[in-house]
Amino acid sequence: NYRQFQEVLTENKVGATIMEVLENQIQRFDLMYSEYIEMWRRNNENDRITARAQLKKLNVLIWKQDKLFYVCLNILFNISSNPAIEKKMRKVGLVQILFRCLERNDFHLLIITLAFLRKLTVMSEYKQQMDFIGYVVEIGIVDKLERFFTCENDILLNFSLLIYFNLAFDKIARESIEKASLIPKFVHLLAQDSANRMTALNILYLLSSDSGIRYTLAYTNCMDYVIKLILFPNSKIGAI
């Protein structure tokens, strides 16, 4: 039984151990990367040769860490179904670890990372959760997710859009999205015949609850796309 196994993991503090492993591995990467950069910046042929060897080691480390991080985050994701455990994870730096994982390129690692962030950013009326949303916006989640608009992977884009949807319930997050000039990117998705179209439309609807953002939307093709979607809901509307 999964619930019984989860209790065993909790009793043996497996979650805390995994968090320590992730933090140590990230520090290990930072150290190796800083050494590589320092070697490469020296105007010395021997150092350049050493730097190339260091880069190979660094790539091997990244490959191994991506696999390790994927397994670790899956375990943390499952045991975080307990609200008390999730609260502890937030306090000991889970969000910062997830942000660092967003910098990686492994597809499966990015999926579990985005799924975890989506779970953490579900909006509620509790002040504690509202404060948490404000915190993740303040440390840069809006900018961190922007890379997925150009990743040419609809699955990753969809997960990132679902996080934006969660964030769009918060006024500070809406302002941050506008400042990051992401509104035209959401509008552009309306022209695409994909599952992301409706998610983008829902995000734009939430953003339009702010009068300042409605003013910004007036200078885009948003309303033209919306009218086309009403008149021709099942057709490719294309770019305007």
PDB file of C-alpha atoms in Angstrom:
ATOM      1  CA  ASN A   1       0.000   0.000   0.000  1.00  0.00           C
ATOM      2  CA  TYR A   2       1.433   3.352  -1.063  1.00  0.00           C
ATOM      3  CA  ARG A   3       0.093   5.176   2.012  1.00  0.00           C
ATOM      4  CA  GLN A   4       1.824   2.719   4.341  1.00  0.00           C
ATOM      5  CA  PHE A   5       5.081   3.032   2.401  1.00  0.00           C
ATOM      6  CA  GLN A   6       4.801   6.813   2.583  1.00  0.00           C
ATOM      7  CA  GLU A   7       4.644   6.575   6.379  1.00  0.00           C
ATOM      8  CA  VAL A   8       7.892   4.570   6.361  1.00  0.00           C
ATOM      9  CA  LEU A   9       9.567   7.269   4.238  1.00  0.00           C
ATOM     10  CA  THR A  10       8.351   9.968   6.595  1.00  0.00           C
ATOM     11  CA  GLU A  11       9.398   8.160   9.761  1.00  0.00           C
ATOM     12  CA  ASN A  12      12.911   7.661   8.398  1.00  0.00           C
ATOM     13  CA  LYS A  13      13.170  11.306   7.292  1.00  0.00           C
ATOM     14  CA  VAL A  14      13.813  10.331   3.680  1.00  0.00           C
ATOM     15  CA  GLY A  15      12.475  13.698   2.475  1.00  0.00           C
ATOM     16  CA  ALA A  16      15.011  15.644   4.554  1.00  0.00           C
ATOM     17  CA  THR A  17      17.819  13.410   3.336  1.00  0.00           C
ATOM     18  CA  ILE A  18      16.797  13.922  -0.297  1.00  0.00           C
ATOM     19  CA  MET A  19      16.732  17.699   0.184  1.00  0.00           C
ATOM     20  CA  GLU A  20      20.291  17.558   1.557  1.00  0.00           C
ATOM     21  CA  VAL A  21      21.418  15.430  -1.392  1.00  0.00           C
ATOM     22  CA  LEU A  22      19.920  17.915  -3.877  1.00  0.00           C
ATOM     23  CA  GLU A  23      21.524  20.911  -2.163  1.00  0.00           C
ATOM     24  CA  ASN A  24      24.929  19.198  -2.016  1.00  0.00           C
ATOM     25  CA  GLN A  25      24.761  18.203  -5.683  1.00  0.00           C
ATOM     26  CA  ILE A  26      23.849  21.754  -6.737  1.00  0.00           C
ATOM     27  CA  GLN A  27      26.794  23.099  -4.720  1.00  0.00           C
ATOM     28  CA  ARG A  28      29.026  20.508  -6.370  1.00  0.00           C
ATOM     29  CA  PHE A  29      27.921  21.672  -9.805  1.00  0.00           C
ATOM     30  CA  ASP A  30      28.449  25.343  -8.894  1.00  0.00           C
ATOM     31  CA  LEU A  31      31.982  24.590  -7.700  1.00  0.00           C
ATOM     32  CA  MET A  32      32.949  22.652 -10.838  1.00  0.00           C
ATOM     33  CA  TYR A  33      31.394  25.292 -13.090  1.00  0.00           C
ATOM     34  CA  SER A  34      33.209  28.163 -11.358  1.00  0.00           C
ATOM     35  CA  GLU A  35      36.509  26.253 -11.689  1.00  0.00           C
ATOM     36  CA  TYR A  36      35.837  25.722 -15.400  1.00  0.00           C
ATOM     37  CA  ILE A  37      35.086  29.426 -15.985  1.00  0.00           C
ATOM     38  CA  GLU A  38      38.172  30.474 -14.064  1.00  0.00           C
ATOM     39  CA  MET A  39      40.388  28.168 -16.155  1.00  0.00           C
ATOM     40  CA  TRP A  40      38.854  29.323 -19.433  1.00  0.00           C
ATOM     41  CA  ARG A  41      39.372  33.010 -18.666  1.00  0.00           C
ATOM     42  CA  ARG A  42      43.122  32.605 -18.219  1.00  0.00           C
ATOM     43  CA  ASN A  43      45.221  33.416 -21.295  1.00  0.00           C
ATOM     44  CA  ASN A  44      47.210  30.259 -20.946  1.00  0.00           C
ATOM     45  CA  GLU A  45      47.217  27.348 -23.377  1.00  0.00           C
ATOM     46  CA  ASN A  46      47.730  24.772 -20.641  1.00  0.00           C
ATOM     47  CA  ASP A  47      44.759  26.157 -18.715  1.00  0.00           C
ATOM     48  CA  ARG A  48      42.642  26.083 -21.870  1.00  0.00           C
ATOM     49  CA  ILE A  49      43.480  22.389 -22.358  1.00  0.00           C
ATOM     50  CA  THR A  50      42.617  21.727 -18.707  1.00  0.00           C
ATOM     51  CA  ALA A  51      39.381  23.690 -19.146  1.00  0.00           C
ATOM     52  CA  ARG A  52      38.307  21.496 -22.062  1.00  0.00           C
ATOM     53  CA  ALA A  53      38.901  18.401 -19.940  1.00  0.00           C
ATOM     54  CA  GLN A  54      36.949  20.048 -17.107  1.00  0.00           C
ATOM     55  CA  LEU A  55      34.062  20.756 -19.474  1.00  0.00           C
ATOM     56  CA  LYS A  56      33.813  17.065 -20.374  1.00  0.00           C
ATOM     57  CA  LYS A  57      33.678  16.170 -16.676  1.00  0.00           C
ATOM     58  CA  LEU A  58      31.064  18.871 -16.154  1.00  0.00           C
ATOM     59  CA  ASN A  59      28.842  17.491 -18.922  1.00  0.00           C
ATOM     60  CA  VAL A  60      29.076  13.996 -17.427  1.00  0.00           C
ATOM     61  CA  LEU A  61      28.160  15.415 -14.016  1.00  0.00           C
ATOM     62  CA  ILE A  62      25.134  17.223 -15.488  1.00  0.00           C
ATOM     63  CA  TRP A  63      23.954  14.030 -17.200  1.00  0.00           C
ATOM     64  CA  LYS A  64      24.210  12.018 -13.967  1.00  0.00           C
ATOM     65  CA  GLN A  65      22.649  14.765 -11.856  1.00  0.00           C
ATOM     66  CA  ASP A  66      19.676  15.109 -14.199  1.00  0.00           C
ATOM     67  CA  LYS A  67      18.818  11.440 -13.620  1.00  0.00           C
ATOM     68  CA  LEU A  68      19.345  11.750  -9.870  1.00  0.00           C
ATOM     69  CA  PHE A  69      17.313  14.960  -9.604  1.00  0.00           C
ATOM     70  CA  TYR A  70      14.448  13.374 -11.544  1.00  0.00           C
ATOM     71  CA  VAL A  71      14.183  10.456  -9.105  1.00  0.00           C
ATOM     72  CA  CYS A  72      14.574  12.705  -6.046  1.00  0.00           C
ATOM     73  CA  LEU A  73      11.907  15.172  -7.162  1.00  0.00           C
ATOM     74  CA  ASN A  74       9.481  12.354  -7.942  1.00  0.00           C
ATOM     75  CA  ILE A  75       9.824  11.053  -4.384  1.00  0.00           C
ATOM     76  CA  LEU A  76       9.433  14.553  -2.916  1.00  0.00           C
ATOM     77  CA  PHE A  77       6.437  15.216  -5.179  1.00  0.00           C
ATOM     78  CA  ASN A  78       4.669  12.090  -3.932  1.00  0.00           C
ATOM     79  CA  ILE A  79       5.335  12.574  -0.227  1.00  0.00           C
ATOM     80  CA  SER A  80       4.320  16.243  -0.492  1.00  0.00           C
ATOM     81  CA  SER A  81       0.715  15.046  -0.780  1.00  0.00           C
ATOM     82  CA  ASN A  82       0.890  15.444   3.001  1.00  0.00           C
ATOM     83  CA  PRO A  83       0.347  19.226   3.558  1.00  0.00           C
ATOM     84  CA  ALA A  84       2.551  19.225   6.678  1.00  0.00           C
ATOM     85  CA  ILE A  85       5.471  17.728   4.752  1.00  0.00           C
ATOM     86  CA  GLU A  86       4.981  20.160   1.862  1.00  0.00           C
ATOM     87  CA  LYS A  87       5.096  23.050   4.333  1.00  0.00           C
ATOM     88  CA  LYS A  88       8.409  21.789   5.741  1.00  0.00           C
ATOM     89  CA  MET A  89       9.866  21.470   2.233  1.00  0.00           C
ATOM     90  CA  ARG A  90       8.991  25.077   1.435  1.00  0.00           C
ATOM     91  CA  LYS A  91      10.776  26.268   4.581  1.00  0.00           C
ATOM     92  CA  VAL A  92      14.029  24.448   3.786  1.00  0.00           C
ATOM     93  CA  GLY A  93      14.448  25.806   0.254  1.00  0.00           C
ATOM     94  CA  LEU A  94      12.424  23.571  -2.076  1.00  0.00           C
ATOM     95  CA  VAL A  95      11.524  26.451  -4.404  1.00  0.00           C
ATOM     96  CA  GLN A  96      15.165  27.466  -4.864  1.00  0.00           C
ATOM     97  CA  ILE A  97      16.031  23.866  -5.771  1.00  0.00           C
ATOM     98  CA  LEU A  98      13.187  23.733  -8.296  1.00  0.00           C
ATOM     99  CA  PHE A  99      14.360  27.014  -9.816  1.00  0.00           C
ATOM    100  CA  ARG A 100      17.836  25.545 -10.307  1.00  0.00           C
ATOM    101  CA  CYS A 101      16.321  22.479 -11.956  1.00  0.00           C
ATOM    102  CA  LEU A 102      14.513  24.768 -14.413  1.00  0.00           C
ATOM    103  CA  GLU A 103      17.953  25.706 -15.765  1.00  0.00           C
ATOM    104  CA  ARG A 104      18.542  22.131 -16.943  1.00  0.00           C
ATOM    105  CA  ASN A 105      17.576  20.725 -20.365  1.00  0.00           C
ATOM    106  CA  ASP A 106      16.543  17.151 -19.541  1.00  0.00           C
ATOM    107  CA  PHE A 107      12.915  16.727 -20.650  1.00  0.00           C
ATOM    108  CA  HIS A 108      11.791  14.408 -17.849  1.00  0.00           C
ATOM    109  CA  LEU A 109      13.462  16.509 -15.161  1.00  0.00           C
ATOM    110  CA  LEU A 110      11.766  19.650 -16.505  1.00  0.00           C
ATOM    111  CA  ILE A 111       8.374  17.897 -16.520  1.00  0.00           C
ATOM    112  CA  ILE A 112       8.516  16.888 -12.848  1.00  0.00           C
ATOM    113  CA  THR A 113       9.936  20.314 -11.906  1.00  0.00           C
ATOM    114  CA  LEU A 114       7.117  22.165 -13.672  1.00  0.00           C
ATOM    115  CA  ALA A 115       4.513  19.766 -12.263  1.00  0.00           C
ATOM    116  CA  PHE A 116       5.860  20.412  -8.760  1.00  0.00           C
ATOM    117  CA  LEU A 117       5.761  24.187  -9.238  1.00  0.00           C
ATOM    118  CA  ARG A 118       2.240  23.938 -10.589  1.00  0.00           C
ATOM    119  CA  LYS A 119       1.200  22.034  -7.451  1.00  0.00           C
ATOM    120  CA  LEU A 120       2.853  24.567  -5.161  1.00  0.00           C
ATOM    121  CA  THR A 121       1.284  27.598  -6.865  1.00  0.00           C
ATOM    122  CA  VAL A 122      -2.360  26.529  -6.654  1.00  0.00           C
ATOM    123  CA  MET A 123      -4.137  29.609  -5.332  1.00  0.00           C
ATOM    124  CA  SER A 124      -6.267  29.599  -2.208  1.00  0.00           C
ATOM    125  CA  GLU A 125      -7.863  32.153   0.094  1.00  0.00           C
ATOM    126  CA  TYR A 126      -5.460  31.354   2.930  1.00  0.00           C
ATOM    127  CA  LYS A 127      -3.107  34.254   3.612  1.00  0.00           C
ATOM    128  CA  GLN A 128      -0.155  31.888   3.989  1.00  0.00           C
ATOM    129  CA  GLN A 129      -0.600  30.597   0.437  1.00  0.00           C
ATOM    130  CA  MET A 130      -1.158  34.113  -0.910  1.00  0.00           C
ATOM    131  CA  ASP A 131       2.100  35.199   0.754  1.00  0.00           C
ATOM    132  CA  PHE A 132       3.863  32.201  -0.804  1.00  0.00           C
ATOM    133  CA  ILE A 133       2.668  33.181  -4.289  1.00  0.00           C
ATOM    134  CA  GLY A 134       4.018  36.682  -3.672  1.00  0.00           C
ATOM    135  CA  TYR A 135       7.337  35.159  -2.578  1.00  0.00           C
ATOM    136  CA  VAL A 136       7.825  32.981  -5.693  1.00  0.00           C
ATOM    137  CA  VAL A 137       6.959  35.958  -7.892  1.00  0.00           C
ATOM    138  CA  GLU A 138       9.453  38.133  -6.031  1.00  0.00           C
ATOM    139  CA  ILE A 139      12.315  35.657  -6.538  1.00  0.00           C
ATOM    140  CA  GLY A 140      11.643  35.468 -10.273  1.00  0.00           C
ATOM    141  CA  ILE A 141       9.326  32.633 -11.290  1.00  0.00           C
ATOM    142  CA  VAL A 142       7.753  34.728 -14.070  1.00  0.00           C
ATOM    143  CA  ASP A 143      11.112  35.238 -15.782  1.00  0.00           C
ATOM    144  CA  LYS A 144      12.235  31.644 -15.142  1.00  0.00           C
ATOM    145  CA  LEU A 145       9.282  30.240 -17.094  1.00  0.00           C
ATOM    146  CA  GLU A 146       9.718  32.533 -20.107  1.00  0.00           C
ATOM    147  CA  ARG A 147      12.245  30.192 -21.767  1.00  0.00           C
ATOM    148  CA  PHE A 148       9.478  27.661 -22.497  1.00  0.00           C
ATOM    149  CA  PHE A 149       7.792  29.968 -25.015  1.00  0.00           C
ATOM    150  CA  THR A 150      10.664  29.240 -27.405  1.00  0.00           C
ATOM    151  CA  CYS A 151      11.486  25.639 -26.455  1.00  0.00           C
ATOM    152  CA  GLU A 152       9.435  24.163 -29.347  1.00  0.00           C
ATOM    153  CA  ASN A 153       7.884  21.573 -27.024  1.00  0.00           C
ATOM    154  CA  ASP A 154       4.140  21.853 -26.485  1.00  0.00           C
ATOM    155  CA  ILE A 155       4.184  19.690 -23.356  1.00  0.00           C
ATOM    156  CA  LEU A 156       6.701  21.871 -21.536  1.00  0.00           C
ATOM    157  CA  LEU A 157       4.928  24.996 -22.749  1.00  0.00           C
ATOM    158  CA  ASN A 158       1.610  23.644 -21.501  1.00  0.00           C
ATOM    159  CA  PHE A 159       2.992  22.975 -18.022  1.00  0.00           C
ATOM    160  CA  SER A 160       4.505  26.461 -17.845  1.00  0.00           C
ATOM    161  CA  LEU A 161       1.214  28.020 -18.992  1.00  0.00           C
ATOM    162  CA  LEU A 162      -0.649  26.170 -16.241  1.00  0.00           C
ATOM    163  CA  ILE A 163       1.731  27.730 -13.703  1.00  0.00           C
ATOM    164  CA  TYR A 164       1.128  31.169 -15.222  1.00  0.00           C
ATOM    165  CA  PHE A 165      -2.598  30.447 -14.913  1.00  0.00           C
ATOM    166  CA  ASN A 166      -2.192  29.759 -11.182  1.00  0.00           C
ATOM    167  CA  LEU A 167      -0.115  32.903 -10.734  1.00  0.00           C
ATOM    168  CA  ALA A 168      -2.595  35.070 -12.655  1.00  0.00           C
ATOM    169  CA  PHE A 169      -5.049  34.927  -9.735  1.00  0.00           C
ATOM    170  CA  ASP A 170      -2.621  37.104  -7.766  1.00  0.00           C
ATOM    171  CA  LYS A 171      -2.453  40.848  -8.438  1.00  0.00           C
ATOM    172  CA  ILE A 172       1.310  41.116  -7.862  1.00  0.00           C
ATOM    173  CA  ALA A 173       1.899  38.224 -10.257  1.00  0.00           C
ATOM    174  CA  ARG A 174      -0.308  39.856 -12.913  1.00  0.00           C
ATOM    175  CA  GLU A 175       1.696  43.061 -12.658  1.00  0.00           C
ATOM    176  CA  SER A 176       4.933  41.082 -12.913  1.00  0.00           C
ATOM    177  CA  ILE A 177       3.672  39.283 -16.043  1.00  0.00           C
ATOM    178  CA  GLU A 178       2.853  42.617 -17.685  1.00  0.00           C
ATOM    179  CA  LYS A 179       6.255  44.101 -16.764  1.00  0.00           C
ATOM    180  CA  ALA A 180       7.960  41.067 -18.312  1.00  0.00           C
ATOM    181  CA  SER A 181       6.190  41.871 -21.625  1.00  0.00           C
ATOM    182  CA  LEU A 182       4.629  38.398 -21.787  1.00  0.00           C
ATOM    183  CA  ILE A 183       1.134  39.498 -22.833  1.00  0.00           C
ATOM    184  CA  PRO A 184       1.964  39.533 -26.606  1.00  0.00           C
ATOM    185  CA  LYS A 185       3.287  35.976 -26.236  1.00  0.00           C
ATOM    186  CA  PHE A 186       0.018  34.799 -24.700  1.00  0.00           C
ATOM    187  CA  VAL A 187      -1.903  36.586 -27.461  1.00  0.00           C
ATOM    188  CA  HIS A 188       0.254  34.923 -30.121  1.00  0.00           C
ATOM    189  CA  LEU A 189      -0.768  31.498 -28.780  1.00  0.00           C
ATOM    190  CA  LEU A 190      -4.408  32.270 -29.627  1.00  0.00           C
ATOM    191  CA  ALA A 191      -3.547  31.924 -33.313  1.00  0.00           C
ATOM    192  CA  GLN A 192      -2.219  28.397 -32.851  1.00  0.00           C
ATOM    193  CA  ASP A 193      -4.510  25.405 -33.161  1.00  0.00           C
ATOM    194  CA  SER A 194      -3.279  23.574 -30.058  1.00  0.00           C
ATOM    195  CA  ALA A 195      -4.303  22.747 -26.499  1.00  0.00           C
ATOM    196  CA  ASN A 196      -2.299  25.748 -25.327  1.00  0.00           C
ATOM    197  CA  ARG A 197      -4.737  28.138 -27.034  1.00  0.00           C
ATOM    198  CA  MET A 198      -7.461  27.769 -24.393  1.00  0.00           C
ATOM    199  CA  THR A 199      -4.975  27.937 -21.523  1.00  0.00           C
ATOM    200  CA  ALA A 200      -3.575  31.178 -22.947  1.00  0.00           C
ATOM    201  CA  LEU A 201      -7.121  32.514 -23.344  1.00  0.00           C
ATOM    202  CA  ASN A 202      -7.885  31.731 -19.680  1.00  0.00           C
ATOM    203  CA  ILE A 203      -4.689  33.495 -18.610  1.00  0.00           C
ATOM    204  CA  LEU A 204      -5.557  36.578 -20.648  1.00  0.00           C
ATOM    205  CA  TYR A 205      -9.038  36.590 -19.109  1.00  0.00           C
ATOM    206  CA  LEU A 206      -7.538  36.636 -15.603  1.00  0.00           C
ATOM    207  CA  LEU A 207      -5.011  39.302 -16.576  1.00  0.00           C
ATOM    208  CA  SER A 208      -7.811  41.496 -17.941  1.00  0.00           C
ATOM    209  CA  SER A 209      -9.228  41.874 -14.421  1.00  0.00           C
ATOM    210  CA  ASP A 210      -6.671  44.703 -13.987  1.00  0.00           C
ATOM    211  CA  SER A 211      -7.593  47.940 -15.743  1.00  0.00           C
ATOM    212  CA  GLY A 212      -3.965  48.715 -16.603  1.00  0.00           C
ATOM    213  CA  ILE A 213      -3.547  45.362 -18.343  1.00  0.00           C
ATOM    214  CA  ARG A 214      -6.792  45.867 -20.278  1.00  0.00           C
ATOM    215  CA  TYR A 215      -5.185  49.020 -21.654  1.00  0.00           C
ATOM    216  CA  THR A 216      -2.181  46.955 -22.759  1.00  0.00           C
ATOM    217  CA  LEU A 217      -4.435  44.323 -24.365  1.00  0.00           C
ATOM    218  CA  ALA A 218      -6.077  47.040 -26.440  1.00  0.00           C
ATOM    219  CA  TYR A 219      -2.795  47.460 -28.334  1.00  0.00           C
ATOM    220  CA  THR A 220      -2.633  43.770 -29.294  1.00  0.00           C
ATOM    221  CA  ASN A 221      -4.702  41.538 -31.602  1.00  0.00           C
ATOM    222  CA  CYS A 222      -6.320  39.859 -28.617  1.00  0.00           C
ATOM    223  CA  MET A 223      -9.919  40.951 -29.307  1.00  0.00           C
ATOM    224  CA  ASP A 224      -9.595  40.115 -33.015  1.00  0.00           C
ATOM    225  CA  TYR A 225      -8.549  36.585 -32.106  1.00  0.00           C
ATOM    226  CA  VAL A 226     -11.331  36.245 -29.521  1.00  0.00           C
ATOM    227  CA  ILE A 227     -13.989  37.322 -32.035  1.00  0.00           C
ATOM    228  CA  LYS A 228     -12.636  34.826 -34.574  1.00  0.00           C
ATOM    229  CA  LEU A 229     -12.713  32.076 -31.956  1.00  0.00           C
ATOM    230  CA  ILE A 230     -16.370  32.871 -31.222  1.00  0.00           C
ATOM    231  CA  LEU A 231     -17.348  32.863 -34.892  1.00  0.00           C
ATOM    232  CA  PHE A 232     -15.144  29.967 -36.009  1.00  0.00           C
ATOM    233  CA  PRO A 233     -14.421  27.876 -32.879  1.00  0.00           C
ATOM    234  CA  ASN A 234     -13.217  24.751 -34.691  1.00  0.00           C
ATOM    235  CA  SER A 235     -11.032  26.276 -37.385  1.00  0.00           C
ATOM    236  CA  LYS A 236      -7.469  27.489 -37.631  1.00  0.00           C
ATOM    237  CA  ILE A 237      -7.735  31.235 -37.257  1.00  0.00           C
ATOM    238  CA  GLY A 238      -4.102  31.944 -38.216  1.00  0.00           C
ATOM    239  CA  ALA A 239      -2.143  35.092 -37.626  1.00  0.00           C
ATOM    240  CA  ILE A 240      -3.848  38.457 -38.016  1.00  0.00           C
TER     241      ILE A 240
END
